[in-house]
Amino acid sequence: MADSVGYSDTPVIPGGTWRVHDGDRPQPRVVTPGGDAGGPPSDAVVLFDGSDLDQWTGRDGGAAAWKVENGYMEVNGSGDISTRAHFGDCQLHLEWATPEEVAGDSQGRGNSGVFLLGLYEIQVLDSFNNRTYADGSAASIYGQYPPLVNASRGPGQWQSYDIVFEAPSWDGDRLVKGTHLTVLHNGIVAHHRQEAVGPTGHRDLANYDSPHAVTGPVQLQDHGNPVRYRNIWIRRLTAYDES
Ligand code: MG
């Protein structure tokens, strides 16, 4: 049943007719991705090269405690992790894999996520033959926009995100420019300079009414599923100060 994966009591997303997490919203078209790519370019800040979590902090700013082995890190229930460095406009590359052994369904299957500024989530999920609400599928701007297509590889396979993030800007309390996201999933365009409605929410819509910092950490979500990450690098697109 379509409504078994979503909600019908949530707000309508502006500019359309779909509700947040609408169970009836059409599923993204499935596209099979091509080959591999993605080594760090010379000007990248390498956030994870497979060896350690020195660039990351865990819950409450303590040491990041995800498992590191065989060139990848793995979610282990110790909480979200965040980069020590902060970034504004940036290009981010990372690779991820959901568990080879499939468990759970909908939002409970291989759920993690990549948060830019610690606020805007690009969903990580096993979306290979796993129906969920479209705006919560892999490569969605969570709760706002499904990916243009479903470019998912199967469970256990390495997948890539290449994300171009443009931070919002305000003049006082007046929004000058909203957050814009371009996302490639396995090399396939999932979002083309899509403007976010606001920071990510769950069963609700955020907005830009409260200005927030225009730099922040990259945050990876611990949603209780043992999702793996490797080869994470980032390039600053403007000369924001680190903090
Ligand atoms: Mg998530």
PDB file of C-alpha atoms and ligand atoms in Angstrom:
ATOM      1  CA  MET A   1       0.000   0.000   0.000  1.00  0.00           C
ATOM      2  CA  ALA A   2       1.375   3.366  -0.984  1.00  0.00           C
ATOM      3  CA  ASP A   3       0.338   5.044   2.250  1.00  0.00           C
ATOM      4  CA  SER A   4       2.154   2.457   4.354  1.00  0.00           C
ATOM      5  CA  VAL A   5       5.509   4.160   3.745  1.00  0.00           C
ATOM      6  CA  GLY A   6       4.579   7.776   4.370  1.00  0.00           C
ATOM      7  CA  TYR A   7       2.290  10.226   6.042  1.00  0.00           C
ATOM      8  CA  SER A   8      -0.933  12.013   5.116  1.00  0.00           C
ATOM      9  CA  ASP A   9      -1.138  14.422   8.051  1.00  0.00           C
ATOM     10  CA  THR A  10       1.949  16.476   7.282  1.00  0.00           C
ATOM     11  CA  PRO A  11       2.315  19.992   5.759  1.00  0.00           C
ATOM     12  CA  VAL A  12       2.082  20.521   2.000  1.00  0.00           C
ATOM     13  CA  ILE A  13       5.468  21.453   0.528  1.00  0.00           C
ATOM     14  CA  PRO A  14       5.340  24.930  -1.088  1.00  0.00           C
ATOM     15  CA  GLY A  15       5.115  25.084  -4.868  1.00  0.00           C
ATOM     16  CA  GLY A  16       3.403  21.759  -5.330  1.00  0.00           C
ATOM     17  CA  THR A  17       0.754  19.406  -4.046  1.00  0.00           C
ATOM     18  CA  TRP A  18       2.782  16.786  -2.149  1.00  0.00           C
ATOM     19  CA  ARG A  19       2.878  16.591   1.585  1.00  0.00           C
ATOM     20  CA  VAL A  20       6.112  16.111   3.553  1.00  0.00           C
ATOM     21  CA  HIS A  21       6.924  12.345   3.373  1.00  0.00           C
ATOM     22  CA  ASP A  22       3.872  11.808   1.150  1.00  0.00           C
ATOM     23  CA  GLY A  23       3.355   8.077   0.657  1.00  0.00           C
ATOM     24  CA  ASP A  24       1.642   8.664  -2.706  1.00  0.00           C
ATOM     25  CA  ARG A  25       4.451  10.781  -4.212  1.00  0.00           C
ATOM     26  CA  PRO A  26       5.807   9.030  -7.346  1.00  0.00           C
ATOM     27  CA  GLN A  27       8.971   7.015  -6.895  1.00  0.00           C
ATOM     28  CA  PRO A  28      12.193   8.246  -8.577  1.00  0.00           C
ATOM     29  CA  ARG A  29      12.909   6.531 -11.889  1.00  0.00           C
ATOM     30  CA  VAL A  30      15.568   3.810 -11.616  1.00  0.00           C
ATOM     31  CA  VAL A  31      18.823   4.391 -13.564  1.00  0.00           C
ATOM     32  CA  THR A  32      21.792   2.008 -13.479  1.00  0.00           C
ATOM     33  CA  PRO A  33      25.040   3.907 -12.771  1.00  0.00           C
ATOM     34  CA  GLY A  34      28.211   3.497 -14.831  1.00  0.00           C
ATOM     35  CA  GLY A  35      31.784   2.799 -13.626  1.00  0.00           C
ATOM     36  CA  ASP A  36      33.944   4.172 -10.802  1.00  0.00           C
ATOM     37  CA  ALA A  37      35.789   7.469 -10.280  1.00  0.00           C
ATOM     38  CA  GLY A  38      36.515   9.841  -7.444  1.00  0.00           C
ATOM     39  CA  GLY A  39      40.105  10.168  -6.222  1.00  0.00           C
ATOM     40  CA  PRO A  40      40.901  13.382  -4.291  1.00  0.00           C
ATOM     41  CA  PRO A  41      42.164  16.254  -6.480  1.00  0.00           C
ATOM     42  CA  SER A  42      45.289  18.116  -5.465  1.00  0.00           C
ATOM     43  CA  ASP A  43      43.507  20.972  -3.682  1.00  0.00           C
ATOM     44  CA  ALA A  44      41.137  18.795  -1.672  1.00  0.00           C
ATOM     45  CA  VAL A  45      41.021  18.624   2.112  1.00  0.00           C
ATOM     46  CA  VAL A  46      41.064  14.892   2.764  1.00  0.00           C
ATOM     47  CA  LEU A  47      38.580  14.178   5.557  1.00  0.00           C
ATOM     48  CA  PHE A  48      38.970  10.406   5.583  1.00  0.00           C
ATOM     49  CA  ASP A  49      41.540   8.350   3.697  1.00  0.00           C
ATOM     50  CA  GLY A  50      40.667   5.048   5.317  1.00  0.00           C
ATOM     51  CA  SER A  51      43.167   5.171   8.146  1.00  0.00           C
ATOM     52  CA  ASP A  52      41.767   7.157  11.083  1.00  0.00           C
ATOM     53  CA  LEU A  53      39.091   9.586  12.320  1.00  0.00           C
ATOM     54  CA  ASP A  54      41.479  12.379  13.328  1.00  0.00           C
ATOM     55  CA  GLN A  55      39.489  14.919  11.304  1.00  0.00           C
ATOM     56  CA  TRP A  56      36.249  14.027  13.102  1.00  0.00           C
ATOM     57  CA  THR A  57      34.591  14.475  16.466  1.00  0.00           C
ATOM     58  CA  GLY A  58      31.868  12.408  18.043  1.00  0.00           C
ATOM     59  CA  ARG A  59      29.009  13.124  20.366  1.00  0.00           C
ATOM     60  CA  ASP A  60      29.503  16.263  22.500  1.00  0.00           C
ATOM     61  CA  GLY A  61      32.746  17.081  20.704  1.00  0.00           C
ATOM     62  CA  GLY A  62      34.608  14.043  22.011  1.00  0.00           C
ATOM     63  CA  ALA A  63      36.627  11.677  19.867  1.00  0.00           C
ATOM     64  CA  ALA A  64      34.798  10.047  16.973  1.00  0.00           C
ATOM     65  CA  ALA A  65      34.273   6.394  17.877  1.00  0.00           C
ATOM     66  CA  TRP A  66      32.991   4.768  14.696  1.00  0.00           C
ATOM     67  CA  LYS A  67      34.723   1.537  13.727  1.00  0.00           C
ATOM     68  CA  VAL A  68      37.622   1.935  11.266  1.00  0.00           C
ATOM     69  CA  GLU A  69      38.885  -1.128   9.415  1.00  0.00           C
ATOM     70  CA  ASN A  70      39.891  -2.229   5.933  1.00  0.00           C
ATOM     71  CA  GLY A  71      39.910   1.332   4.617  1.00  0.00           C
ATOM     72  CA  TYR A  72      36.424   2.292   5.658  1.00  0.00           C
ATOM     73  CA  MET A  73      34.590   3.668   8.687  1.00  0.00           C
ATOM     74  CA  GLU A  74      31.356   2.127   9.903  1.00  0.00           C
ATOM     75  CA  VAL A  75      28.439   3.439  11.956  1.00  0.00           C
ATOM     76  CA  ASN A  76      28.405   1.612  15.291  1.00  0.00           C
ATOM     77  CA  GLY A  77      25.790   3.261  17.466  1.00  0.00           C
ATOM     78  CA  SER A  78      28.155   5.785  19.049  1.00  0.00           C
ATOM     79  CA  GLY A  79      26.321   8.744  17.542  1.00  0.00           C
ATOM     80  CA  ASP A  80      26.737  11.172  14.667  1.00  0.00           C
ATOM     81  CA  ILE A  81      30.242  12.340  13.808  1.00  0.00           C
ATOM     82  CA  SER A  82      31.261  15.797  12.567  1.00  0.00           C
ATOM     83  CA  THR A  83      34.323  17.269  10.955  1.00  0.00           C
ATOM     84  CA  ARG A  84      36.523  19.403  13.193  1.00  0.00           C
ATOM     85  CA  ALA A  85      36.914  21.920  10.362  1.00  0.00           C
ATOM     86  CA  HIS A  86      33.995  24.012   9.195  1.00  0.00           C
ATOM     87  CA  PHE A  87      33.062  24.650   5.591  1.00  0.00           C
ATOM     88  CA  GLY A  88      30.742  26.964   3.690  1.00  0.00           C
ATOM     89  CA  ASP A  89      30.397  26.748  -0.089  1.00  0.00           C
ATOM     90  CA  CYS A  90      32.105  23.486  -0.991  1.00  0.00           C
ATOM     91  CA  GLN A  91      32.420  20.453  -3.220  1.00  0.00           C
ATOM     92  CA  LEU A  92      32.204  17.227  -1.235  1.00  0.00           C
ATOM     93  CA  HIS A  93      32.997  13.711  -2.410  1.00  0.00           C
ATOM     94  CA  LEU A  94      32.302  10.622  -0.386  1.00  0.00           C
ATOM     95  CA  GLU A  95      31.594   6.969  -0.886  1.00  0.00           C
ATOM     96  CA  TRP A  96      29.208   4.842   1.142  1.00  0.00           C
ATOM     97  CA  ALA A  97      27.799   1.350   1.315  1.00  0.00           C
ATOM     98  CA  THR A  98      24.726   0.028   3.075  1.00  0.00           C
ATOM     99  CA  PRO A  99      24.928  -3.431   4.692  1.00  0.00           C
ATOM    100  CA  GLU A 100      25.247  -6.349   2.289  1.00  0.00           C
ATOM    101  CA  GLU A 101      22.950  -8.292   4.536  1.00  0.00           C
ATOM    102  CA  VAL A 102      19.602  -6.591   4.029  1.00  0.00           C
ATOM    103  CA  ALA A 103      17.649  -5.867   7.203  1.00  0.00           C
ATOM    104  CA  GLY A 104      14.637  -3.669   7.794  1.00  0.00           C
ATOM    105  CA  ASP A 105      12.656  -1.750   5.228  1.00  0.00           C
ATOM    106  CA  SER A 106      11.684   1.775   4.222  1.00  0.00           C
ATOM    107  CA  GLN A 107      13.602   4.256   6.443  1.00  0.00           C
ATOM    108  CA  GLY A 108      14.951   1.372   8.534  1.00  0.00           C
ATOM    109  CA  ARG A 109      17.171  -0.106   5.795  1.00  0.00           C
ATOM    110  CA  GLY A 110      20.701   1.270   5.565  1.00  0.00           C
ATOM    111  CA  ASN A 111      19.770   4.709   6.859  1.00  0.00           C
ATOM    112  CA  SER A 112      22.489   7.289   7.452  1.00  0.00           C
ATOM    113  CA  GLY A 113      22.954  10.751   6.011  1.00  0.00           C
ATOM    114  CA  VAL A 114      25.322  13.526   5.052  1.00  0.00           C
ATOM    115  CA  PHE A 115      24.594  16.900   6.645  1.00  0.00           C
ATOM    116  CA  LEU A 116      26.150  20.039   5.173  1.00  0.00           C
ATOM    117  CA  LEU A 117      26.682  22.778   7.780  1.00  0.00           C
ATOM    118  CA  GLY A 118      25.369  20.060  10.113  1.00  0.00           C
ATOM    119  CA  LEU A 119      21.898  21.226   8.970  1.00  0.00           C
ATOM    120  CA  TYR A 120      21.059  20.090   5.433  1.00  0.00           C
ATOM    121  CA  GLU A 121      20.744  16.336   4.941  1.00  0.00           C
ATOM    122  CA  ILE A 122      21.382  14.417   1.781  1.00  0.00           C
ATOM    123  CA  GLN A 123      19.852  11.094   2.671  1.00  0.00           C
ATOM    124  CA  VAL A 124      21.875   7.888   2.689  1.00  0.00           C
ATOM    125  CA  LEU A 125      19.635   4.829   2.450  1.00  0.00           C
ATOM    126  CA  ASP A 126      19.476   1.436   0.805  1.00  0.00           C
ATOM    127  CA  SER A 127      17.059   2.505  -1.948  1.00  0.00           C
ATOM    128  CA  PHE A 128      17.664  -0.568  -4.096  1.00  0.00           C
ATOM    129  CA  ASN A 129      14.243  -2.205  -4.296  1.00  0.00           C
ATOM    130  CA  ASN A 130      13.282  -0.550  -1.026  1.00  0.00           C
ATOM    131  CA  ARG A 131      10.159   1.529  -1.202  1.00  0.00           C
ATOM    132  CA  THR A 132       9.958   4.511   1.119  1.00  0.00           C
ATOM    133  CA  TYR A 133       8.536   7.993   0.876  1.00  0.00           C
ATOM    134  CA  ALA A 134      10.212   9.545  -2.165  1.00  0.00           C
ATOM    135  CA  ASP A 135      11.595  12.585  -0.356  1.00  0.00           C
ATOM    136  CA  GLY A 136      13.362  10.218   2.032  1.00  0.00           C
ATOM    137  CA  SER A 137      15.022   7.951  -0.543  1.00  0.00           C
ATOM    138  CA  ALA A 138      18.768   7.823  -1.185  1.00  0.00           C
ATOM    139  CA  ALA A 139      20.131  11.137  -2.525  1.00  0.00           C
ATOM    140  CA  SER A 140      17.000  13.006  -1.528  1.00  0.00           C
ATOM    141  CA  ILE A 141      17.183  16.430   0.067  1.00  0.00           C
ATOM    142  CA  TYR A 142      15.478  14.865   3.019  1.00  0.00           C
ATOM    143  CA  GLY A 143      11.850  15.800   3.497  1.00  0.00           C
ATOM    144  CA  GLN A 144      11.922  18.254   0.584  1.00  0.00           C
ATOM    145  CA  TYR A 145      13.007  16.895  -2.801  1.00  0.00           C
ATOM    146  CA  PRO A 146      13.358  13.334  -4.101  1.00  0.00           C
ATOM    147  CA  PRO A 147      16.354  12.743  -6.374  1.00  0.00           C
ATOM    148  CA  LEU A 148      15.645  13.247 -10.082  1.00  0.00           C
ATOM    149  CA  VAL A 149      16.307   9.527 -10.559  1.00  0.00           C
ATOM    150  CA  ASN A 150      17.057   6.501  -8.397  1.00  0.00           C
ATOM    151  CA  ALA A 151      20.721   5.742  -9.226  1.00  0.00           C
ATOM    152  CA  SER A 152      21.183   3.253  -6.394  1.00  0.00           C
ATOM    153  CA  ARG A 153      23.544   0.314  -6.471  1.00  0.00           C
ATOM    154  CA  GLY A 154      22.670  -2.835  -4.538  1.00  0.00           C
ATOM    155  CA  PRO A 155      23.257  -3.421  -0.830  1.00  0.00           C
ATOM    156  CA  GLY A 156      26.934  -3.844   0.114  1.00  0.00           C
ATOM    157  CA  GLN A 157      28.154  -2.098  -3.048  1.00  0.00           C
ATOM    158  CA  TRP A 158      30.132   1.135  -2.850  1.00  0.00           C
ATOM    159  CA  GLN A 159      28.266   4.202  -4.055  1.00  0.00           C
ATOM    160  CA  SER A 160      29.374   7.815  -4.427  1.00  0.00           C
ATOM    161  CA  TYR A 161      28.021  11.261  -3.771  1.00  0.00           C
ATOM    162  CA  ASP A 162      29.489  14.376  -5.300  1.00  0.00           C
ATOM    163  CA  ILE A 163      27.806  17.366  -3.721  1.00  0.00           C
ATOM    164  CA  VAL A 164      28.150  21.054  -4.589  1.00  0.00           C
ATOM    165  CA  PHE A 165      26.841  23.054  -1.676  1.00  0.00           C
ATOM    166  CA  GLU A 166      26.047  26.759  -1.665  1.00  0.00           C
ATOM    167  CA  ALA A 167      25.398  28.192   1.779  1.00  0.00           C
ATOM    168  CA  PRO A 168      22.519  30.616   2.308  1.00  0.00           C
ATOM    169  CA  SER A 169      23.040  34.299   3.019  1.00  0.00           C
ATOM    170  CA  TRP A 170      21.083  36.931   4.900  1.00  0.00           C
ATOM    171  CA  ASP A 171      21.123  40.701   5.168  1.00  0.00           C
ATOM    172  CA  GLY A 172      20.178  41.058   8.803  1.00  0.00           C
ATOM    173  CA  ASP A 173      17.113  38.872   9.120  1.00  0.00           C
ATOM    174  CA  ARG A 174      16.253  39.153   5.428  1.00  0.00           C
ATOM    175  CA  LEU A 175      17.164  36.130   3.307  1.00  0.00           C
ATOM    176  CA  VAL A 176      19.295  37.120   0.327  1.00  0.00           C
ATOM    177  CA  LYS A 177      19.916  33.625  -1.060  1.00  0.00           C
ATOM    178  CA  GLY A 178      18.678  30.222   0.022  1.00  0.00           C
ATOM    179  CA  THR A 179      20.816  27.114   0.272  1.00  0.00           C
ATOM    180  CA  HIS A 180      21.421  25.464  -3.116  1.00  0.00           C
ATOM    181  CA  LEU A 181      22.442  21.859  -3.618  1.00  0.00           C
ATOM    182  CA  THR A 182      23.763  20.006  -6.627  1.00  0.00           C
ATOM    183  CA  VAL A 183      24.121  16.270  -6.046  1.00  0.00           C
ATOM    184  CA  LEU A 184      25.519  13.516  -8.250  1.00  0.00           C
ATOM    185  CA  HIS A 185      24.756   9.952  -7.125  1.00  0.00           C
ATOM    186  CA  ASN A 186      27.099   7.428  -8.703  1.00  0.00           C
ATOM    187  CA  GLY A 187      27.956  10.118 -11.239  1.00  0.00           C
ATOM    188  CA  ILE A 188      24.325  10.763 -12.163  1.00  0.00           C
ATOM    189  CA  VAL A 189      22.663  14.114 -11.492  1.00  0.00           C
ATOM    190  CA  ALA A 190      20.185  13.783  -8.635  1.00  0.00           C
ATOM    191  CA  HIS A 191      19.733  17.511  -7.955  1.00  0.00           C
ATOM    192  CA  HIS A 192      20.707  20.405 -10.188  1.00  0.00           C
ATOM    193  CA  ARG A 193      21.208  23.515  -8.075  1.00  0.00           C
ATOM    194  CA  GLN A 194      18.055  22.811  -6.135  1.00  0.00           C
ATOM    195  CA  GLU A 195      17.143  25.477  -3.593  1.00  0.00           C
ATOM    196  CA  ALA A 196      16.317  23.978  -0.211  1.00  0.00           C
ATOM    197  CA  VAL A 197      13.163  25.028   1.615  1.00  0.00           C
ATOM    198  CA  GLY A 198      15.297  25.481   4.728  1.00  0.00           C
ATOM    199  CA  PRO A 199      17.334  23.271   7.048  1.00  0.00           C
ATOM    200  CA  THR A 200      16.289  19.619   7.227  1.00  0.00           C
ATOM    201  CA  GLY A 201      13.347  18.644   9.398  1.00  0.00           C
ATOM    202  CA  HIS A 202      11.356  15.479  10.048  1.00  0.00           C
ATOM    203  CA  ARG A 203       7.597  15.539   9.497  1.00  0.00           C
ATOM    204  CA  ASP A 204       7.860  19.297   9.362  1.00  0.00           C
ATOM    205  CA  LEU A 205       9.120  22.124   7.177  1.00  0.00           C
ATOM    206  CA  ALA A 206      11.966  24.339   8.188  1.00  0.00           C
ATOM    207  CA  ASN A 207      12.450  27.843   6.810  1.00  0.00           C
ATOM    208  CA  TYR A 208      15.056  30.573   6.676  1.00  0.00           C
ATOM    209  CA  ASP A 209      13.389  32.782   9.295  1.00  0.00           C
ATOM    210  CA  SER A 210      16.219  32.304  11.781  1.00  0.00           C
ATOM    211  CA  PRO A 211      19.607  33.107  10.239  1.00  0.00           C
ATOM    212  CA  HIS A 212      22.256  30.497  10.995  1.00  0.00           C
ATOM    213  CA  ALA A 213      26.016  30.324  10.546  1.00  0.00           C
ATOM    214  CA  VAL A 214      27.048  30.039   6.891  1.00  0.00           C
ATOM    215  CA  THR A 215      29.874  27.669   7.701  1.00  0.00           C
ATOM    216  CA  GLY A 216      29.652  24.467   9.675  1.00  0.00           C
ATOM    217  CA  PRO A 217      30.826  20.881   9.883  1.00  0.00           C
ATOM    218  CA  VAL A 218      30.116  18.009   7.571  1.00  0.00           C
ATOM    219  CA  GLN A 219      28.136  15.623   9.740  1.00  0.00           C
ATOM    220  CA  LEU A 220      27.506  11.924   9.148  1.00  0.00           C
ATOM    221  CA  GLN A 221      24.421  10.407  10.704  1.00  0.00           C
ATOM    222  CA  ASP A 222      24.272   7.417  13.017  1.00  0.00           C
ATOM    223  CA  HIS A 223      20.748   6.162  12.379  1.00  0.00           C
ATOM    224  CA  GLY A 224      21.444   2.789  13.949  1.00  0.00           C
ATOM    225  CA  ASN A 225      22.321   0.936  10.735  1.00  0.00           C
ATOM    226  CA  PRO A 226      25.950  -0.163  10.089  1.00  0.00           C
ATOM    227  CA  VAL A 227      26.539   1.987   6.996  1.00  0.00           C
ATOM    228  CA  ARG A 228      30.136   2.348   5.770  1.00  0.00           C
ATOM    229  CA  TYR A 229      32.003   5.370   4.371  1.00  0.00           C
ATOM    230  CA  ARG A 230      35.325   5.766   2.595  1.00  0.00           C
ATOM    231  CA  ASN A 231      37.303   8.240   0.458  1.00  0.00           C
ATOM    232  CA  ILE A 232      35.893  11.500   1.826  1.00  0.00           C
ATOM    233  CA  TRP A 233      37.339  14.763   0.568  1.00  0.00           C
ATOM    234  CA  ILE A 234      36.168  18.333   0.235  1.00  0.00           C
ATOM    235  CA  ARG A 235      37.131  21.488  -1.654  1.00  0.00           C
ATOM    236  CA  ARG A 236      36.298  24.979  -0.442  1.00  0.00           C
ATOM    237  CA  LEU A 237      34.639  27.037  -3.168  1.00  0.00           C
ATOM    238  CA  THR A 238      35.073  30.346  -1.381  1.00  0.00           C
ATOM    239  CA  ALA A 239      37.600  31.677   1.100  1.00  0.00           C
ATOM    240  CA  TYR A 240      35.537  31.302   4.263  1.00  0.00           C
ATOM    241  CA  ASP A 241      37.578  31.297   7.428  1.00  0.00           C
ATOM    242  CA  GLU A 242      37.938  28.002   9.205  1.00  0.00           C
ATOM    243  CA  SER A 243      36.686  27.866  12.730  1.00  0.00           C
TER     244      SER A 243
HETATM  245 MG    MG B   1      19.181   9.695   7.272  1.00  0.00          MG
END
